[in-house]
Amino acid sequence: MALTLRPIDLERSPAMADLEDWIVLDDGIPIGRIYQRHAPANADVAWFWSVTTYVEPRSGLRMSGTTATLDAAKTEFRDSYDKWRDWATKAGFDSGLG
């Protein structure tokens, strides 16, 4: 499965206009978001990622986090989403996954 990124289509304030902001899609369906944080406390938390599609809480999986780079955010997002899909399949959870 290929996850793709699409720039978010929201009007933003001038202070946020230069920051990257992406919707994460799985086969064209929005499942999450990755964005560059405004004035992070330190470089290690410059990017935020979150799986925004429904995730069964019983899975116990982490569905958001912060990283230092966009590539790291993509990697952590993908890892968490793949773990969720595996859990849902093994648990027989009808999540609407393809």
CSV table of C-alpha atoms in Angstrom, one decimal:
chain,number,residue,atom,x,y,z
A,1,MET,CA,0.0,0.0,0.0
A,2,ALA,CA,1.3,3.4,-0.9
A,3,LEU,CA,0.7,6.3,1.3
A,4,THR,CA,0.7,9.7,-0.4
A,5,LEU,CA,1.0,13.2,0.9
A,6,ARG,CA,-1.1,16.1,-0.4
A,7,PRO,CA,-0.6,19.7,0.7
A,8,ILE,CA,-3.4,20.8,3.0
A,9,ASP,CA,-5.9,23.2,1.4
A,10,LEU,CA,-6.5,25.6,4.3
A,11,GLU,CA,-6.1,29.4,4.4
A,12,ARG,CA,-3.4,30.1,6.9
A,13,SER,CA,-2.1,33.2,8.6
A,14,PRO,CA,1.0,34.9,7.3
A,15,ALA,CA,3.0,33.6,10.3
A,16,MET,CA,2.2,30.0,9.2
A,17,ALA,CA,2.3,30.4,5.5
A,18,ASP,CA,5.8,29.1,5.0
A,19,LEU,CA,5.3,26.0,7.1
A,20,GLU,CA,4.7,22.6,5.4
A,21,ASP,CA,1.4,21.0,6.1
A,22,TRP,CA,0.3,17.7,4.6
A,23,ILE,CA,-2.7,15.4,4.6
A,24,VAL,CA,-1.8,11.7,4.5
A,25,LEU,CA,-3.8,9.6,2.1
A,26,ASP,CA,-4.2,5.8,1.8
A,27,ASP,CA,-5.5,5.0,-1.7
A,28,GLY,CA,-7.0,8.5,-1.9
A,29,ILE,CA,-8.7,8.4,1.5
A,30,PRO,CA,-7.5,10.9,4.2
A,31,ILE,CA,-6.1,9.0,7.2
A,32,GLY,CA,-3.8,11.5,8.8
A,33,ARG,CA,-1.7,14.6,8.9
A,34,ILE,CA,1.9,15.6,9.1
A,35,TYR,CA,2.9,19.2,9.6
A,36,GLN,CA,5.7,21.5,10.5
A,37,ARG,CA,5.3,23.1,13.9
A,38,HIS,CA,5.4,26.9,14.4
A,39,ALA,CA,8.3,27.9,16.7
A,40,PRO,CA,8.9,24.5,18.3
A,41,ALA,CA,10.6,24.4,21.7
A,42,ASN,CA,13.5,22.6,20.2
A,43,ALA,CA,14.5,21.0,16.9
A,44,ASP,CA,13.6,17.5,18.0
A,45,VAL,CA,9.9,18.4,18.0
A,46,ALA,CA,9.8,20.4,14.7
A,47,TRP,CA,7.3,18.0,13.0
A,48,PHE,CA,4.0,16.6,14.3
A,49,TRP,CA,2.3,13.5,12.8
A,50,SER,CA,-1.0,12.0,13.6
A,51,VAL,CA,-3.2,9.1,12.3
A,52,THR,CA,-6.6,10.7,12.2
A,53,THR,CA,-8.7,7.8,11.0
A,54,TYR,CA,-10.5,5.8,13.6
A,55,VAL,CA,-8.2,3.5,15.5
A,56,GLU,CA,-9.6,1.0,18.0
A,57,PRO,CA,-8.3,2.0,21.5
A,58,ARG,CA,-7.9,-1.6,22.5
A,59,SER,CA,-5.0,-1.8,20.0
A,60,GLY,CA,-2.8,0.2,22.5
A,61,LEU,CA,-0.9,1.7,19.6
A,62,ARG,CA,0.6,5.2,19.5
A,63,MET,CA,-1.1,7.2,16.8
A,64,SER,CA,0.7,10.6,17.0
A,65,GLY,CA,4.1,12.0,17.8
A,66,THR,CA,6.8,14.6,17.1
A,67,THR,CA,10.0,14.3,15.3
A,68,ALA,CA,13.0,16.4,14.1
A,69,THR,CA,12.4,16.0,10.3
A,70,LEU,CA,9.7,15.4,7.8
A,71,ASP,CA,11.3,12.1,6.8
A,72,ALA,CA,11.3,10.9,10.4
A,73,ALA,CA,7.6,11.9,10.7
A,74,LYS,CA,6.8,10.0,7.5
A,75,THR,CA,8.6,6.9,8.9
A,76,GLU,CA,6.9,7.0,12.3
A,77,PHE,CA,3.5,7.6,10.7
A,78,ARG,CA,4.0,4.7,8.4
A,79,ASP,CA,5.2,2.4,11.1
A,80,SER,CA,2.2,3.2,13.4
A,81,TYR,CA,-0.3,2.9,10.6
A,82,ASP,CA,1.1,-0.4,9.5
A,83,LYS,CA,1.0,-1.8,13.0
A,84,TRP,CA,-2.6,-0.6,13.3
A,85,ARG,CA,-3.6,-2.4,10.0
A,86,ASP,CA,-1.8,-5.6,11.2
A,87,TRP,CA,-3.6,-5.4,14.6
A,88,ALA,CA,-7.0,-4.8,13.0
A,89,THR,CA,-6.5,-7.7,10.6
A,90,LYS,CA,-5.4,-10.1,13.4
A,91,ALA,CA,-8.2,-9.0,15.8
A,92,GLY,CA,-10.8,-9.3,13.0
A,93,PHE,CA,-11.7,-5.7,13.6
A,94,ASP,CA,-14.0,-4.4,10.8
A,95,SER,CA,-12.2,-1.1,10.3
A,96,GLY,CA,-13.0,-0.6,6.6
A,97,LEU,CA,-9.4,-1.3,5.8
A,98,GLY,CA,-8.8,-2.3,2.2
